[in-house]
Amino acid sequence: MADNRNKITKYRRPVNLNIGMIIFATIFFYVVICAITYLRTEHIVGYNVQEGSLTSNSIYKGIALRKEEIVPCTNAGYVNYFAREGERVAVGNLIYTIDETGRLSDYINAGESGENSLSDEDLSELKSEITAFISRFDRTQFTDVYNFKYSVEGTVLKLANYNILENVSALNDASNTALINYCYANKSGIVTYSVDGYEDLKLEDMTVELFDQKEYDKKHLVNNELLASGDPAYKLSTDEDWSIVIHVEEKNKELVDQLVEEEYIEVKFLKNQYTSWGQVEPFTNEAGDLFVELSFTNSMVTFCTDRFIDIELLLEEEKGLKIPNSSIVEKEFFIVPKEYVTKGGNSGNSGVLLETYDEEGNASTQFVETTIYDETETEYYLDDSVLHAGSYIIKPESTEKHAVSKTGSLIGVYNINKGYADFKQVSILYQNEEYAIVKSNTAYGLNVYDHIVLDASMVNDNDFIYE
């Protein structure tokens, strides 16, 4: 007989299920399913309506038109400028000298003109110029760096003027001939040292191509440059009256009509944030392109070196309830005469007497509660979810019937104050690319602090909202 005393068999404990484990497993699986469902569900995001405003502003890059006169060089030689760019000169003021031999240039380069330092006023002007350039610098317009360079050179140029002028006579006396010629202003005006071919441009000459800065060529008149007789020496802006011309796209034609109606419009110059009022004059060229000229009687000297100027048109500021454009939706409604709408039911709410038929074809009337979404003097906009095209409604205390057929659309948002999507009509005062300003406290519209759906395309009428 086999000896089984040393044979060991592992004891398997039976699974002991109890009600607690079953409940725990059920709850665990329910939580997992809810979590997965929540993560896979597209959630509705709400937006809290607040009071706000939008300024119907438009930013444009304009072309500056001035009365400009290019003054030619009288003699051949090296030019040295003594009037600072952007400075007003009178008749007889020294603008530049012409050095026929280059001796003055050698004199300046040798450092014999003496030591110069910045005054507090000059230093403040230079700092302001640098700060303004940094604030408006655009990497896509790198040519502005060169314009800034020449502008700074013009600012610093005046530091050496007086010492040089004291020694010009000595150089002429040493040669016993007038090798250095003095050139004076024959007219008063603002002096600038650049030419670009736009000097004689007028509103009637405007084309879209002129606004392409990639094709724009501005020639700077540089100090100590060799000029031939008749070459441009400098430019004078002779009148404080000037203008800016902007190009308006066809889709914004209504803006032109608005500007013309107002005649004068407030303009903000983005370069320095100053504002001025410009007189409006529209123009359409042969190609059908729209332009608007804004004429000013001041500030010309501030922008005398700029051909392209960024401006902002300051139009009317609209105030009301500020909502995102994504919340706005258009919805169809039935339109019925006001005399067919009455109050009834247990709640005393508005509704209509709808004509109904039983299985035997007998007609009867039934009060159907409907929501009013908007009204005119004679009609109501009613919800189309309870009425159907072709149905008849009965005039209260009468036998007159009206066939439901007329429809109309309203612009509105979905209010979710009560936990479901409830359409509310809105009246838009002004709208830009992101937001709209709508009237507040209207009979069927929104109020401040109402909660609306941020993206109206995600919900339907009377959907329950789970944020």
XYZ file of C-alpha atoms in Angstrom:
467
model
C 0.000 0.000 0.000
C 1.355 3.379 -1.003
C 2.256 5.747 1.735
C 0.347 9.033 1.216
C 1.349 10.549 4.526
C 4.100 12.754 2.950
C 1.976 13.989 -0.007
C 0.941 17.688 0.503
C -1.929 19.188 -1.475
C -2.370 22.998 -1.577
C -5.694 24.071 -0.190
C -7.686 26.432 -2.414
C -9.752 28.847 -0.485
C -13.202 29.226 -2.057
C -14.166 32.658 -3.390
C -16.296 34.266 -0.770
C -18.509 36.807 -2.573
C -20.561 39.057 -0.388
C -22.955 41.879 -1.009
C -20.342 44.528 -0.113
C -17.944 43.397 -2.854
C -20.732 43.331 -5.435
C -21.828 46.859 -4.548
C -18.223 48.115 -4.626
C -17.580 46.544 -8.067
C -20.801 47.999 -9.439
C -19.935 51.473 -8.196
C -16.367 51.179 -9.547
C -17.511 50.231 -13.043
C -20.144 52.977 -12.995
C -17.522 55.590 -12.090
C -15.204 54.353 -14.863
C -17.996 54.492 -17.448
C -19.013 58.005 -16.305
C -15.397 59.207 -16.495
C -14.960 57.821 -20.018
C -18.267 59.336 -21.115
C -17.312 62.703 -19.629
C -13.941 62.753 -21.362
C -15.451 61.829 -24.716
C -18.317 64.309 -24.487
C -17.949 67.732 -26.113
C -18.614 70.138 -23.259
C -20.699 73.282 -23.501
C -18.842 76.404 -22.363
C -20.807 79.316 -20.980
C -20.142 83.048 -21.209
C -21.191 85.631 -18.639
C -22.684 88.701 -20.340
C -21.098 91.983 -19.262
C -21.545 95.609 -20.187
C -18.862 96.894 -22.503
C -18.066 98.938 -25.559
C -16.395 98.588 -28.912
C -14.953 101.514 -30.775
C -15.628 101.183 -34.485
C -12.052 102.062 -35.321
C -10.179 101.307 -38.487
C -6.409 101.255 -38.877
C -4.947 102.191 -42.246
C -1.569 102.904 -43.759
C -1.836 106.191 -45.624
C 0.325 108.143 -48.060
C 1.223 111.671 -46.959
C 0.757 114.415 -49.565
C 2.474 117.774 -49.011
C 3.451 120.852 -51.007
C 7.056 119.852 -51.571
C 9.761 121.459 -53.649
C 13.038 119.743 -54.563
C 15.878 122.270 -54.593
C 18.733 121.386 -56.999
C 22.417 121.698 -56.204
C 23.976 124.909 -57.572
C 27.559 123.637 -57.948
C 29.327 120.305 -58.166
C 31.179 119.178 -55.064
C 30.867 117.564 -51.665
C 27.750 118.619 -49.770
C 27.729 119.395 -46.056
C 24.364 120.152 -44.471
C 23.982 122.682 -41.682
C 20.193 122.858 -41.268
C 18.793 119.960 -39.297
C 16.187 117.781 -41.027
C 12.676 118.674 -39.915
C 13.719 122.195 -38.967
C 11.870 125.260 -40.237
C 14.155 127.583 -42.175
C 13.531 131.157 -43.262
C 14.585 132.857 -46.465
C 18.352 133.428 -46.329
C 19.143 130.706 -43.753
C 22.203 128.603 -44.537
C 21.145 125.108 -45.641
C 24.360 123.532 -46.923
C 27.806 124.205 -48.314
C 29.434 122.799 -51.432
C 33.075 121.845 -51.043
C 34.576 121.754 -54.543
C 37.894 120.173 -53.477
C 36.956 117.997 -50.519
C 39.205 119.969 -48.138
C 36.336 120.601 -45.737
C 35.597 116.875 -45.577
C 39.232 116.182 -44.755
C 39.095 118.872 -42.131
C 36.014 117.315 -40.502
C 37.374 113.760 -40.676
C 40.672 114.910 -39.140
C 38.720 116.004 -36.063
C 39.939 119.591 -36.245
C 36.462 121.029 -35.813
C 36.733 120.744 -32.054
C 34.894 118.765 -29.387
C 31.112 118.712 -29.297
C 28.723 117.428 -26.672
C 24.982 116.937 -26.400
C 22.930 119.540 -24.589
C 20.113 118.390 -22.313
C 17.591 119.422 -24.974
C 19.460 117.522 -27.698
C 19.790 114.450 -25.505
C 16.073 114.482 -24.697
C 15.203 114.798 -28.395
C 17.482 111.903 -29.303
C 16.019 109.680 -26.566
C 12.468 110.428 -27.729
C 13.396 109.551 -31.292
C 14.914 106.209 -30.231
C 11.947 105.342 -27.996
C 9.447 106.118 -30.761
C 11.359 103.928 -33.211
C 11.487 100.963 -30.809
C 7.749 101.166 -30.049
C 6.667 101.045 -33.706
C 9.416 98.843 -35.182
C 8.122 96.075 -37.471
C 10.550 93.317 -38.497
C 8.774 92.970 -41.836
C 9.657 96.615 -42.612
C 13.393 96.500 -42.042
C 13.957 99.529 -44.275
C 12.672 101.584 -41.336
C 16.025 100.888 -39.662
C 17.814 102.839 -42.370
C 15.300 105.659 -42.156
C 15.946 105.780 -38.418
C 19.681 105.815 -39.001
C 19.503 108.831 -41.290
C 17.121 110.573 -38.924
C 19.552 110.167 -36.015
C 22.395 111.379 -38.189
C 20.383 114.503 -38.943
C 19.766 115.055 -35.230
C 23.435 114.702 -34.339
C 24.600 116.763 -37.330
C 23.865 120.109 -35.691
C 26.464 119.424 -32.952
C 29.356 120.181 -35.278
C 27.772 123.036 -37.212
C 29.050 126.065 -35.324
C 32.693 124.999 -35.004
C 32.810 124.057 -38.701
C 31.284 127.348 -39.809
C 33.912 129.261 -37.829
C 36.636 127.587 -39.875
C 35.059 127.635 -43.380
C 36.222 131.238 -43.886
C 39.745 130.286 -42.833
C 39.855 127.532 -45.438
C 38.678 129.920 -48.160
C 41.224 132.552 -47.120
C 44.039 130.007 -47.146
C 43.346 129.134 -50.785
C 42.618 132.743 -51.806
C 39.605 131.366 -53.730
C 36.051 130.545 -52.779
C 36.382 126.744 -52.859
C 33.545 126.348 -50.371
C 30.224 127.808 -51.495
C 27.433 128.812 -49.140
C 23.901 127.820 -50.217
C 20.973 129.617 -48.609
C 17.229 128.964 -48.588
C 15.343 130.967 -51.198
C 11.989 130.084 -49.577
C 10.768 129.409 -46.084
C 9.641 125.913 -45.134
C 10.521 122.633 -43.464
C 13.762 121.143 -44.765
C 14.163 117.395 -45.411
C 16.977 115.400 -46.979
C 15.300 112.709 -49.069
C 13.457 112.293 -52.365
C 11.101 109.478 -53.400
C 9.248 110.535 -56.557
C 5.995 111.151 -54.610
C 6.594 114.899 -54.284
C 4.102 115.936 -56.993
C 1.536 113.253 -56.184
C -2.114 114.310 -55.905
C -5.359 112.554 -54.981
C -6.298 112.189 -58.654
C -3.056 110.260 -59.291
C -3.749 107.558 -56.705
C -3.435 103.846 -57.548
C -3.273 100.764 -55.345
C 0.304 100.088 -56.523
C 1.542 103.272 -54.852
C 0.785 101.715 -51.450
C 3.178 98.782 -52.050
C 6.135 99.611 -49.823
C 8.205 96.827 -51.375
C 8.305 98.883 -54.572
C 8.850 102.163 -52.749
C 12.290 103.713 -53.300
C 13.397 106.518 -50.995
C 16.763 108.145 -51.723
C 18.444 109.764 -48.732
C 20.616 112.813 -49.338
C 23.652 112.031 -47.238
C 26.074 114.476 -45.688
C 29.527 114.658 -47.375
C 28.200 113.066 -50.568
C 29.541 114.139 -53.976
C 26.813 115.900 -55.953
C 26.731 117.109 -59.525
C 25.255 120.452 -60.484
C 21.487 120.053 -60.736
C 21.267 116.985 -58.468
C 18.670 117.182 -55.653
C 20.290 119.003 -52.753
C 17.384 119.142 -50.318
C 13.600 119.366 -50.172
C 11.335 122.041 -48.729
C 7.789 121.513 -47.476
C 6.350 124.981 -47.942
C 2.824 124.739 -46.500
C 1.436 123.592 -43.178
C -1.670 122.285 -44.960
C -1.208 118.628 -45.889
C -3.203 115.401 -46.256
C -3.134 111.622 -45.901
C -4.724 109.352 -48.507
C -5.926 105.867 -47.540
C -7.092 103.015 -49.750
C -10.461 101.504 -48.762
C -11.367 98.035 -50.032
C -14.640 97.496 -51.877
C -16.054 95.410 -49.010
C -15.723 98.470 -46.728
C -17.548 100.805 -49.086
C -20.035 101.612 -46.314
C -17.152 103.140 -44.365
C -16.568 105.644 -47.157
C -20.245 106.662 -47.080
C -20.046 107.092 -43.325
C -16.907 109.238 -43.546
C -18.398 111.420 -46.279
C -21.548 111.912 -44.216
C -19.528 113.069 -41.197
C -17.334 115.399 -43.345
C -14.703 115.625 -40.590
C -13.242 112.622 -38.778
C -10.928 112.352 -35.790
C -7.670 110.603 -36.645
C -5.070 109.104 -34.311
C -1.472 108.999 -35.540
C -0.013 105.719 -34.294
C 3.534 107.070 -34.443
C 3.017 109.375 -31.466
C -0.630 108.668 -30.428
C -1.616 112.287 -31.153
C -5.033 113.015 -32.643
C -6.268 115.572 -35.140
C -9.413 116.246 -37.174
C -9.228 115.674 -40.914
C -11.576 116.838 -43.642
C -12.879 113.952 -45.762
C -12.773 113.819 -49.552
C -13.467 110.542 -51.442
C -12.040 109.562 -54.825
C -12.536 106.580 -57.149
C -9.939 106.049 -59.888
C -10.526 104.572 -63.343
C -9.850 101.059 -62.027
C -12.692 101.411 -59.512
C -10.381 101.614 -56.461
C -11.692 103.661 -53.530
C -9.559 106.266 -51.780
C -10.229 108.779 -49.042
C -8.161 111.928 -48.537
C -7.993 113.349 -45.004
C -6.807 116.961 -45.022
C -5.150 118.613 -42.005
C -4.058 122.144 -41.143
C -1.504 121.202 -38.477
C 1.088 118.567 -37.455
C 2.781 118.538 -40.881
C 6.202 119.222 -39.376
C 5.875 116.180 -37.088
C 5.581 113.832 -40.072
C 7.586 115.770 -42.666
C 10.058 112.892 -43.111
C 7.386 110.184 -43.346
C 5.670 109.186 -46.595
C 3.732 106.207 -45.205
C 1.864 106.963 -41.987
C -0.187 104.535 -39.885
C -3.417 106.110 -38.698
C -6.527 105.036 -36.819
C -9.947 106.422 -37.682
C -11.793 107.182 -34.451
C -15.456 106.661 -35.190
C -18.412 106.422 -32.823
C -18.074 104.277 -29.714
C -20.971 101.860 -29.200
C -21.906 100.829 -25.650
C -24.140 97.978 -24.552
C -23.825 94.266 -23.770
C -20.619 92.735 -25.095
C -20.936 89.164 -26.410
C -18.641 86.968 -28.555
C -19.597 86.440 -32.189
C -19.458 82.676 -31.677
C -22.541 82.945 -29.441
C -24.693 84.487 -32.158
C -27.059 82.292 -34.164
C -29.889 82.884 -36.638
C -33.188 81.065 -36.066
C -36.493 80.792 -37.992
C -39.861 81.635 -36.395
C -43.516 81.742 -37.363
C -45.011 85.224 -37.594
C -48.693 85.576 -36.607
C -50.980 88.609 -36.084
C -51.098 89.865 -32.513
C -54.888 89.463 -32.242
C -54.498 85.657 -32.472
C -52.275 85.469 -29.395
C -53.956 85.234 -26.008
C -53.253 84.100 -22.463
C -54.552 80.884 -21.003
C -53.766 77.585 -19.345
C -53.011 77.078 -15.678
C -49.978 79.357 -15.806
C -51.631 82.235 -17.649
C -48.823 82.343 -20.200
C -49.140 83.470 -23.807
C -50.343 81.037 -26.427
C -52.687 80.442 -29.366
C -55.942 78.544 -29.908
C -54.903 75.756 -32.242
C -57.549 74.040 -34.369
C -57.349 70.244 -33.951
C -59.333 67.252 -35.273
C -60.220 63.931 -33.606
C -60.309 60.520 -35.326
C -63.825 61.145 -36.582
C -62.870 64.481 -38.156
C -64.589 66.667 -35.614
C -62.925 70.061 -35.172
C -62.065 71.526 -31.773
C -59.725 74.143 -30.354
C -56.840 73.563 -27.988
C -54.835 76.193 -26.153
C -51.156 75.751 -26.964
C -48.605 77.700 -24.958
C -45.999 79.435 -27.126
C -43.051 81.683 -26.337
C -42.899 85.156 -27.870
C -39.400 85.987 -29.104
C -39.964 89.377 -30.714
C -42.725 91.654 -31.934
C -43.563 94.399 -34.380
C -46.494 96.802 -34.196
C -48.906 94.157 -35.541
C -47.182 90.745 -35.305
C -45.461 88.342 -32.945
C -42.555 85.992 -33.596
C -43.551 82.588 -32.149
C -41.596 79.404 -31.565
C -41.818 76.984 -34.500
C -41.440 73.900 -32.300
C -45.125 73.828 -31.281
C -46.687 75.197 -34.468
C -46.553 73.713 -37.953
C -46.942 75.235 -41.378
C -50.530 74.807 -42.595
C -52.040 74.657 -39.127
C -54.938 76.948 -38.325
C -55.210 79.136 -35.257
C -58.466 80.681 -34.051
C -58.934 84.309 -33.125
C -60.115 84.517 -29.472
C -63.832 85.151 -29.043
C -64.310 84.780 -32.778
C -64.573 82.177 -35.505
C -61.919 83.750 -37.673
C -59.052 81.457 -38.589
C -55.503 82.153 -39.673
C -53.252 79.715 -41.519
C -49.775 79.499 -40.005
C -47.350 80.012 -42.892
C -45.421 83.267 -42.644
C -41.896 82.878 -41.287
C -39.039 85.186 -40.426
C -35.588 84.896 -38.902
C -34.111 86.519 -35.812
C -30.545 86.981 -34.661
C -29.958 85.846 -31.112
C -28.084 83.751 -28.564
C -28.887 80.769 -26.333
C -29.513 81.796 -22.737
C -28.725 79.033 -20.220
C -29.744 80.675 -16.952
C -32.357 77.945 -16.368
C -30.146 75.016 -17.334
C -31.413 74.615 -20.884
C -30.855 76.434 -24.186
C -33.394 79.242 -24.413
C -33.176 81.458 -27.500
C -33.022 85.216 -26.834
C -33.229 87.763 -29.620
C -30.458 90.403 -29.767
C -30.152 93.697 -31.629
C -26.547 94.270 -32.762
C -25.283 97.845 -32.466
C -21.728 97.219 -33.641
C -19.651 94.179 -34.476
C -15.996 93.469 -35.180
C -14.171 90.223 -35.916
C -14.469 88.858 -32.361
C -17.231 90.616 -30.428
C -20.557 92.353 -30.868
C -22.254 95.082 -28.867
C -26.009 94.475 -28.456
C -28.790 96.502 -26.889
C -29.418 95.868 -23.219
C -32.707 95.584 -21.318
C -34.823 94.872 -24.385
C -38.202 93.159 -23.992
C -37.137 89.793 -25.432
C -33.360 90.092 -25.258
C -30.474 89.828 -22.829
C -29.658 91.506 -19.551
C -26.333 92.052 -17.888
C -24.969 88.953 -16.062
C -27.057 86.557 -18.164
C -25.309 83.266 -18.893
C -25.175 82.303 -22.581
C -23.615 79.532 -24.660
C -20.166 80.524 -25.925
C -20.453 78.415 -29.113
C -24.036 78.421 -30.372
C -23.315 75.770 -32.995
C -22.966 73.135 -30.258
C -26.571 73.296 -28.983
C -30.171 73.159 -30.171
C -33.342 74.673 -28.782
C -34.256 73.463 -25.267
C -31.147 71.249 -24.945
C -30.225 70.620 -21.310
C -26.811 72.132 -20.618
C -24.111 70.378 -18.641
C -21.059 72.614 -18.354
